[in-house]
Coordinates of C-alpha atoms in Angstrom, one line a residue:
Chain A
X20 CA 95.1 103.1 72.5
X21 CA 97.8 103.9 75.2
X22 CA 100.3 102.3 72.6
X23 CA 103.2 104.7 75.0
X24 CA 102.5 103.0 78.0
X25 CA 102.2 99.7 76.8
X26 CA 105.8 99.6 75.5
X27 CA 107.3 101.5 79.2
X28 CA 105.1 98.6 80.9
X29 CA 107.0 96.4 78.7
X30 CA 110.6 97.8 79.0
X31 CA 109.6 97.3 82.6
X32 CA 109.0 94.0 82.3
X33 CA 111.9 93.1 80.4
X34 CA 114.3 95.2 82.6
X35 CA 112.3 93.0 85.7
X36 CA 112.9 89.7 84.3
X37 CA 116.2 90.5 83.7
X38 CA 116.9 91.5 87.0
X39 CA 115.2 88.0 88.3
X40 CA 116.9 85.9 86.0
X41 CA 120.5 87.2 87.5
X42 CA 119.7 86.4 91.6
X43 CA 122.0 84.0 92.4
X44 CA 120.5 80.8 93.6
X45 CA 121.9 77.8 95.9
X46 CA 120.9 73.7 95.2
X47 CA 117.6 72.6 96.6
X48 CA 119.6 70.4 98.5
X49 CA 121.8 72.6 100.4
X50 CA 118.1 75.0 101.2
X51 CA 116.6 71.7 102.2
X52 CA 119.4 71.1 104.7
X53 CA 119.5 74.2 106.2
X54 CA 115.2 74.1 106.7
X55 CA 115.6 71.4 108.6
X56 CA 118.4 72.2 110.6
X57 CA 116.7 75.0 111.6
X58 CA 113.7 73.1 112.9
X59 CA 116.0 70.6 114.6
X60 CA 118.0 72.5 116.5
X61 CA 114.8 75.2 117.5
X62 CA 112.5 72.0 118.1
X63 CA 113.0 71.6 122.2
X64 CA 111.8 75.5 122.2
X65 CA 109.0 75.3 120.4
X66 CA 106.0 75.0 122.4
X67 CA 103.6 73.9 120.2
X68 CA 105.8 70.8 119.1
X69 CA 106.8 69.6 122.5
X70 CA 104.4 71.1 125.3
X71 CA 105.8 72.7 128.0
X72 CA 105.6 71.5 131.5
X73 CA 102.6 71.7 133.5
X74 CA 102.3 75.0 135.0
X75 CA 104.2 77.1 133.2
X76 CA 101.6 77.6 130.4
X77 CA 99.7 80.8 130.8
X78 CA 97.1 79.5 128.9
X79 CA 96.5 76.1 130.6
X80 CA 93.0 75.7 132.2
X81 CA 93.0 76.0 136.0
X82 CA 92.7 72.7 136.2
X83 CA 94.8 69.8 135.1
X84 CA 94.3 68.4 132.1
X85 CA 93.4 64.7 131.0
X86 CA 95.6 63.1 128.8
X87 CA 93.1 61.0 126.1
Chain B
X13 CA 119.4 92.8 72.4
X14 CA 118.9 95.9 70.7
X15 CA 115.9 98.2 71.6
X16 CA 114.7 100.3 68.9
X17 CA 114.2 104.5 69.8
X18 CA 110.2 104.9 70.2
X19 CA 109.2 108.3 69.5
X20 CA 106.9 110.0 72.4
X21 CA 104.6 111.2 69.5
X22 CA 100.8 110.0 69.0
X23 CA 101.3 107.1 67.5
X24 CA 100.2 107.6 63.3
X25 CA 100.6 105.5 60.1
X26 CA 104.3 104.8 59.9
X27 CA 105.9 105.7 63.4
X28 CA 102.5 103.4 65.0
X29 CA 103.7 100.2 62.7
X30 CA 107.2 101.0 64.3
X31 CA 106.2 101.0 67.9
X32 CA 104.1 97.7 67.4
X33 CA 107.3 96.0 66.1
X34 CA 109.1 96.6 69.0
X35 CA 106.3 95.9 71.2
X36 CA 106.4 92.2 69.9
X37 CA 110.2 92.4 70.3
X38 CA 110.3 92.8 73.9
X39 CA 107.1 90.8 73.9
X40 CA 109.7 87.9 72.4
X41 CA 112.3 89.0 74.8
X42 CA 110.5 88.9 77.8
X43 CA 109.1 85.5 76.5
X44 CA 112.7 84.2 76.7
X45 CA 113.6 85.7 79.9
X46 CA 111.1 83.8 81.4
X47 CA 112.1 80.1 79.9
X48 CA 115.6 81.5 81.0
X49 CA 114.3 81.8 84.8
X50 CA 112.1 78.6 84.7
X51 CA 115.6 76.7 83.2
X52 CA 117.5 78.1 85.9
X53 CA 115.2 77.7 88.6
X54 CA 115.1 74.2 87.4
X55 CA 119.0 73.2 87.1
X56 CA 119.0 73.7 91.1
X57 CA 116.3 71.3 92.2
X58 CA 118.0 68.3 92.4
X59 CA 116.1 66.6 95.8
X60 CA 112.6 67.5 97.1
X61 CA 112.2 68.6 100.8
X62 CA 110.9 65.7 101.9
X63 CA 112.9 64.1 100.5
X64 CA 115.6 65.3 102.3
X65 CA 113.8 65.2 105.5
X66 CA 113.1 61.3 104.9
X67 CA 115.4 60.4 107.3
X68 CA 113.9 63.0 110.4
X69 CA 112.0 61.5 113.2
X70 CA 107.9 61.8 112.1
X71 CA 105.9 63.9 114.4
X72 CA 103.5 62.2 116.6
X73 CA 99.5 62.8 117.5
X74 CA 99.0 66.3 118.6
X75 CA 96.5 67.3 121.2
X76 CA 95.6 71.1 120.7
X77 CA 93.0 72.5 122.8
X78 CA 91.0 75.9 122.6
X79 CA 92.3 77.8 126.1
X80 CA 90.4 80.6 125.4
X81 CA 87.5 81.9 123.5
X82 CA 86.9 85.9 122.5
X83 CA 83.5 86.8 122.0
X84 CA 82.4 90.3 121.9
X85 CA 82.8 91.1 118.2
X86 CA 79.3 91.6 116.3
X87 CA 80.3 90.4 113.0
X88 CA 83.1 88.6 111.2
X89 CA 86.2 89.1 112.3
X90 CA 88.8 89.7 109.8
X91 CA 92.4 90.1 111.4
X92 CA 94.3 89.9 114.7
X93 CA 97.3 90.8 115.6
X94 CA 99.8 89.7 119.1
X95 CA 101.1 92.0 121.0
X96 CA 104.5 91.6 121.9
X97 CA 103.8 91.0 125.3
X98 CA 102.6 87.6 124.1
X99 CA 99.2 88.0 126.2
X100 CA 97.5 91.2 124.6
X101 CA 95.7 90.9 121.0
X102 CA 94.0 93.0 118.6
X103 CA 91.1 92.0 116.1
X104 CA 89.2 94.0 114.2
X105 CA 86.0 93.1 112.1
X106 CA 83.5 93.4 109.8
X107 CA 81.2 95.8 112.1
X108 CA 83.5 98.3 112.0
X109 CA 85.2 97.6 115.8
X110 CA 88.6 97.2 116.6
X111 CA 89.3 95.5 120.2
X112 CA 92.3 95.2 122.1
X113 CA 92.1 91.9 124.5
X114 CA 94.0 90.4 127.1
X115 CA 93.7 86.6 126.4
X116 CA 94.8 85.5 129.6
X117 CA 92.1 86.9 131.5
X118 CA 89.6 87.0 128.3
X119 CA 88.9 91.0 129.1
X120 CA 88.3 93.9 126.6
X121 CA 90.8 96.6 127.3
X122 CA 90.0 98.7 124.5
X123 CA 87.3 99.1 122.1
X124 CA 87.4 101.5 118.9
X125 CA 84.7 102.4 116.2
X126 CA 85.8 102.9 113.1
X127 CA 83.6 105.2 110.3
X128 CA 83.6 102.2 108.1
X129 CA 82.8 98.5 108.0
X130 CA 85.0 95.5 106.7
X131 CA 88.5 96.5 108.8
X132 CA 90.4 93.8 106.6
X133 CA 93.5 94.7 108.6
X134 CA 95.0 95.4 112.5
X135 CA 98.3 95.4 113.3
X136 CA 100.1 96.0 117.1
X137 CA 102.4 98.7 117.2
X138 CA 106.2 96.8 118.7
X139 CA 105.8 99.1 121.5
X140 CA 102.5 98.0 122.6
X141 CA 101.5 101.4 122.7
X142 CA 99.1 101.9 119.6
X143 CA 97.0 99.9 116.8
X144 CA 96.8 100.3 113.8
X145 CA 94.3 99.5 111.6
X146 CA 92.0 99.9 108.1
X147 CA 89.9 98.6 105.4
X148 CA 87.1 100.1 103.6
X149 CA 88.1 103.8 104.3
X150 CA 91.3 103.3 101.7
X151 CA 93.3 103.8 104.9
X152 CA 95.3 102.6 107.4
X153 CA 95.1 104.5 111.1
X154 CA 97.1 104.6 114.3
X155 CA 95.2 104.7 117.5
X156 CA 97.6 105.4 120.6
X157 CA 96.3 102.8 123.2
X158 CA 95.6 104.8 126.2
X159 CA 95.7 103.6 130.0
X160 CA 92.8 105.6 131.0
X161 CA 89.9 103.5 129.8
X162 CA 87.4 106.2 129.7
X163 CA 89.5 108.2 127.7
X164 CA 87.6 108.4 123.9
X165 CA 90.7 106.5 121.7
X166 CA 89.1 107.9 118.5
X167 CA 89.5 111.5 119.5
X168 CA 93.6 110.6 119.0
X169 CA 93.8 109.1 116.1
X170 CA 96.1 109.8 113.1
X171 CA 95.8 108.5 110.0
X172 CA 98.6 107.3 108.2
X173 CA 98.2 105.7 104.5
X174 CA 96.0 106.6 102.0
X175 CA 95.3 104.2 99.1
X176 CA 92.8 104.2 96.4
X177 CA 91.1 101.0 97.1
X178 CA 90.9 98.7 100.4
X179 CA 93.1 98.3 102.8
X180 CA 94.1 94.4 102.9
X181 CA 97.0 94.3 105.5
X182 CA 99.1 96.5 107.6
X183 CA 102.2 96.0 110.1
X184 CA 104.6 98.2 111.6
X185 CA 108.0 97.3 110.6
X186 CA 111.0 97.4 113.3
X187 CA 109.1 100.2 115.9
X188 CA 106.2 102.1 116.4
X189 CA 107.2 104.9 113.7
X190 CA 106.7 103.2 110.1
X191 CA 104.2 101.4 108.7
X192 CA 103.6 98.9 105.9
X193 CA 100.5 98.6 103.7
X194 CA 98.7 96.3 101.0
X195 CA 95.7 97.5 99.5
X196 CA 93.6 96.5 96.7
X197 CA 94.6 99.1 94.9
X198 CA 97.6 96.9 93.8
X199 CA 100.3 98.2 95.7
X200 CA 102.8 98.1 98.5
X201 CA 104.0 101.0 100.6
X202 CA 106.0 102.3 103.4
X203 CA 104.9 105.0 105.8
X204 CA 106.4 107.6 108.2
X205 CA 104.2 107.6 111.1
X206 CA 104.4 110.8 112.4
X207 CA 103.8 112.8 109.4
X208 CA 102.1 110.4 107.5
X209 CA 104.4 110.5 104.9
X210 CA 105.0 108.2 101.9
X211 CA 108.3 107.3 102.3
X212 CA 108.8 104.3 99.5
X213 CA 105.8 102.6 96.9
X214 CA 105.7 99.2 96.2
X215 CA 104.6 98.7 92.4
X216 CA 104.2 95.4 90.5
X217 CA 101.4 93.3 91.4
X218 CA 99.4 93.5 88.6
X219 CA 96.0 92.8 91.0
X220 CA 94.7 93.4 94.3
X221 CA 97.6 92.5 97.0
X222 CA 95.9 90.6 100.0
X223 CA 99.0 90.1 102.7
X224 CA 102.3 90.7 103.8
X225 CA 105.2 89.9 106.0
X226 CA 108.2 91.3 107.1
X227 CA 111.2 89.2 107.0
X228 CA 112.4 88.3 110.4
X229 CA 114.8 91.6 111.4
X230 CA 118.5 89.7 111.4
X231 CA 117.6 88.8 107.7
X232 CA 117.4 92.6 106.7
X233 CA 114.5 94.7 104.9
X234 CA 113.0 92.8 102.7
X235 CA 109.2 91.8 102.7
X236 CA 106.9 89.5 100.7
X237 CA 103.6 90.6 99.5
X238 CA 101.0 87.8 97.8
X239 CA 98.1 88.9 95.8
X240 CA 94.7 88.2 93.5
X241 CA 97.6 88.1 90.4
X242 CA 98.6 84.7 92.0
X243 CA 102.2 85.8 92.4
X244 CA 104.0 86.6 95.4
X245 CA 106.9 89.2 95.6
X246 CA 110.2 90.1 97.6
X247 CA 110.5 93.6 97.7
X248 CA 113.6 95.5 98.8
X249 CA 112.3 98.0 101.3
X250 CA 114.6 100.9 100.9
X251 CA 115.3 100.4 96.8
X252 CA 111.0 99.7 96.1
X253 CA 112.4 97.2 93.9
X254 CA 110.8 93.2 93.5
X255 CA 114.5 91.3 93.9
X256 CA 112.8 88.1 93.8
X257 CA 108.8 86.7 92.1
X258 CA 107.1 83.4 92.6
X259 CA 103.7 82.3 90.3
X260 CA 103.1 78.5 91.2
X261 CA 99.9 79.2 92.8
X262 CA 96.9 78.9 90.8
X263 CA 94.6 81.6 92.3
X264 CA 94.5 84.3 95.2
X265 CA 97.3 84.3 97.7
X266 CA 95.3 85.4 100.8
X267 CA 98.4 84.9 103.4
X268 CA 102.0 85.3 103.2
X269 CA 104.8 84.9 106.3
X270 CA 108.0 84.2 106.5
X271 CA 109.8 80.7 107.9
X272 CA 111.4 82.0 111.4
X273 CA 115.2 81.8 109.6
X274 CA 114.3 83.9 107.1
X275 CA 115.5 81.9 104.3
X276 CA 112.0 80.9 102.7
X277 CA 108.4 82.1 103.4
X278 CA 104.8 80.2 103.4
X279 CA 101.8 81.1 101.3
X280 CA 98.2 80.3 101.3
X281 CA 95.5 80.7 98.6
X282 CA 92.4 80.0 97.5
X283 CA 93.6 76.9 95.8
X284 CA 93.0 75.6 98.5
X285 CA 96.9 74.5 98.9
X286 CA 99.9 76.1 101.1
X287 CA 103.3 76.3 99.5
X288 CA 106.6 76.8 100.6
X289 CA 109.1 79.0 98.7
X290 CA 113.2 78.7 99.1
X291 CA 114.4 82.1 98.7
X292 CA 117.8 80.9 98.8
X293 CA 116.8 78.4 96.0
X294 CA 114.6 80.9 94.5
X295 CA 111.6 78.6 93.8
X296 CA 108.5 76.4 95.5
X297 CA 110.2 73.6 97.3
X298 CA 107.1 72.4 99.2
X299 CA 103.0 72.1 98.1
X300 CA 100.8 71.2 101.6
X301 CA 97.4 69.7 99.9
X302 CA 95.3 66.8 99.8
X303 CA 92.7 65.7 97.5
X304 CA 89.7 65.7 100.8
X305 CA 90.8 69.4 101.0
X306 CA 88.9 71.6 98.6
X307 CA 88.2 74.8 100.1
X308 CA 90.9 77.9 100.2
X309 CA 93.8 79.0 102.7
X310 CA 92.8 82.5 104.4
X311 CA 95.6 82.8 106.4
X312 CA 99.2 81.0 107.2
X313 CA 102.2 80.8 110.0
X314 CA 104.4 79.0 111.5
X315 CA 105.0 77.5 114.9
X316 CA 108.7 78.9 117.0
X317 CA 110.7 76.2 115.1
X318 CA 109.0 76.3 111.9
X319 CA 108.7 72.7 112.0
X320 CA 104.6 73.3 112.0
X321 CA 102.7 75.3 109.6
X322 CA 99.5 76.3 110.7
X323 CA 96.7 77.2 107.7
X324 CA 93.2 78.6 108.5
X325 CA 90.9 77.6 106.0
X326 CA 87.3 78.5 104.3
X327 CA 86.0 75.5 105.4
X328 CA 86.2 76.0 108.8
X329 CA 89.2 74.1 110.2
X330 CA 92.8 74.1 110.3
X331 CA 95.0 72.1 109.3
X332 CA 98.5 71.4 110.5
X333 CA 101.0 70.1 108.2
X334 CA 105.0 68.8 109.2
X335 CA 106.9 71.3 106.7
X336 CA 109.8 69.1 106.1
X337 CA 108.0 66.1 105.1
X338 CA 104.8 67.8 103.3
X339 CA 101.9 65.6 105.6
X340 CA 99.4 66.7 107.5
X341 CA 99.6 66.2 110.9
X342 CA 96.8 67.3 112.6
X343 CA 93.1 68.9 112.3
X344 CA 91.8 71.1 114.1
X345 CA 88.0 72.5 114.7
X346 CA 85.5 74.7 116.6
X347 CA 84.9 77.7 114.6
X348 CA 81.5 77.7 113.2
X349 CA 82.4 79.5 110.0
X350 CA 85.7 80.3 108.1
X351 CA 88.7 80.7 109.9
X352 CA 89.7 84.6 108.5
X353 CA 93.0 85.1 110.5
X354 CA 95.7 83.0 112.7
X355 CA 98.4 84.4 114.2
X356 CA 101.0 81.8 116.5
X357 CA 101.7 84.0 119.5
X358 CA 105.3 85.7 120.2
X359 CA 107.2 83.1 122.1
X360 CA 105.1 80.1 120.1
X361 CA 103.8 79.0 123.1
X362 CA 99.9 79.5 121.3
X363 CA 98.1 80.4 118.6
X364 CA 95.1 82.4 118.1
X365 CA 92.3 82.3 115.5
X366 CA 89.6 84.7 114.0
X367 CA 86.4 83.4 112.0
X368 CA 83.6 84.8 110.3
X369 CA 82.0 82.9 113.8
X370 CA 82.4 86.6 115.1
X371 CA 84.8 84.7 117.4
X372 CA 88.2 84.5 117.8
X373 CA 89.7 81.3 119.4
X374 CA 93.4 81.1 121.6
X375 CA 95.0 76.8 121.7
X376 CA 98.1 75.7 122.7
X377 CA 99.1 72.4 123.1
X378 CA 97.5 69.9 125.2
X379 CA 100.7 69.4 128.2
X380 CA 102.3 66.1 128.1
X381 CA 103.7 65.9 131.1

């Protein structure tokens, strides 16, 4: 019975914890805000939200393609 | 809180009642800690994400097509990896091949056989210079990526990290000369390159870690790890120490990657849901699930904006869900088997994916103009 590395695994724990409960944390509201305003103010250069003009895709097909 | 002295002896008759005492003490202790975090984690979440994004313009039908399809693996592919040149890729699978492709043109530029099967992991050096990759063999390897094409790639290769289980995941960090590991063997560490040393260890997972991702390099060195323990990690790269933990998931995190800020990262697991962690807030401020959706997350990322959060799953498809308000907004399929590996390409403008269909599949958005 490793009784010894039970309690250092536990110390370690507690010393863990401890360092986790101390972070200092911000509202969900304010993180909220700022996720979004990211993806706002990035969304005209995201390609895969908005397209890209015809043409300047390097992986469209050679040919044009039909809008369903 | 005061610790009692433990005595370093074999534990016998008196001294052993002693030491189980203050076993249960910090047992106790670290009981409360954790209420503690869980109470303050709590105070802060005032508003739910979508909650806050109520009031944004929903996103309308998507039309993503496959561009491109890579065939030429034997077997399951596991991982890919883009190059930063947004057209080269790297997969490796479960026969034991590593190829580098260009997925414009569809071509194999490079091919390597590894001495083991299952390469779980494949990473593209920043340079686009080298591979590295790993799995069965407990290691992780670099392969300098020659321009000769008949030169034997093997013959340079130098191998990096050793662990004492599988490899699960790999990437380099800032350039070509350290590079980060998960393994099965529970940890997380950072290696010199060049002399293959071990330059920091990663310890806490208390299971198999299956992923990782650098934070974005303007938010500093940090990294996330997820793992078979359900928890996913923060780890302070130079320190080794866990600065932040989150355990919402109820089984295996398979895929871990930050939002494009920095501030919060996505996870997928075989829960079957994706989540999305605040670090800032320092808990889960998002769950992407539905009720039809049963089968687990293998992989995870998001598009330039990080307004789209792309999730391969087990049951063959993808699904695309609007991170700010939590619905899915598209679904994709094609692969014949599970989707293993995604990766959305440098500049966003694609993403690729890699199934046990021994294929791996490159779509971009359908052009709307």
């Amino acid at each position: 019975m490793t009784s010894n590395s039970n309690l250092s695994n536990m110390r370690r724990l507690v010393e863990q914890l401890k360092l986790e409960a101390s972070v200092e944390r911000i509202k969900v509201s304010q993180a909220a805000a700022e996720l979004q305003q990211y993806c706002l103010q990035n969304a005209t250069k995201d390609a895969l939200l908005v397209g890209v003009p015809t043409g300047s895709n390097p992986f469209r097909e050679p040919r044009s393609c039909a809008v369903v | 809180p005061t610790i009692y002295v433990c005595f370093s002896l074999c534990p016998l008759g008196g001294t052993e009642v002693q030491l189980n005492e203050t076993l249960a003490h910090l047992k106790t202790e670290s009981e409360t800690l954790k209420s503690k975090l869980e109470e303050e984690r709590a105070k802060l979440h005032d508003v739910e994400l979508h909650q806050v994004a109520e009031k944004v313009e929903g996103l309308g039908q998507f039309v993503m097509k496959t561009r491109r399809t890579l065939k030429g693996h034997g077997n399951k592919v596991l991982c890919m990896d883009w190059c930063k040149d947004k057209r080269r890729i790297v997969s490796s699978s479960q026969d034991g091949k590593v190829i580098v492709w260009d997925a414009f043109t569809t071509n194999k530029e490079h091919a390597v056989t590894m001495p083991c099967t299952w390469v779980m992991a494949c990473a593209y050096a920043p340079s686009g210079c080298a591979v590295a990759c790993g799995g069965l063999d407990n290691k992780c390897s670099v392969y300098p990526l020659s321009l000769d094409k008949n030169e034997n790639l093997a013959a340079k290769k130098k191998s990096v990290a050793m662990h004492t289980n599988y490899l699960s995941a790999c990437s380099f960090t800032n350039s070509d000369m350290q590079i980060l590991t998960s393994s099965g063997d529970g940890t997380c560490a950072l290696w010199d390159v060049e002399s293959g040393q071990l330059l920091q260890s990663f310890h806490g997972h208390a299971a198999d870690v299956l992923c990782l991702d650098l934070a974005p390099s303007e938010t500093g060195n940090t990294f996330v790890s997820g793992g078979c323990d359900k928890k996913a990690n923060v780890w302070d790269m130079r320190s080794g120490q866990c600065i932040q933990s989150f355990e919402t998931h109820e089984s295996d995190i398979n895929s871990v990657r930050y939002y494009p800020s920095g501030d919060a990262f996505a996870s997928g697991s075989d829960d079957a849901t994706c989540r999305l962690y605040d670090l800032r807030a320092d808990r889960e401020v998002a769950i992407y699930s539905k009720e039809s959706i049963i089968f687990g997350v293998s992989s995870v990322d998001f598009s330039l904006s990080g307004r789209l959060l792309f999730g391969g799953y087990n049951d063959y498809t993808i699904n695309v869900w609007d991170v700010l308000k939590g619905t899915r907004v598209s679904i994709l399929f094609g692969h014949e088997n599970r989707v293993s590996t995604l990766r959305v390409s440098p500049d966003g403008t694609a993403f690729c994916t890699g199934s046990w269909d021994h294929t791996l599949r490159v779509r971009a958005i359908c052009s709307l103009i």
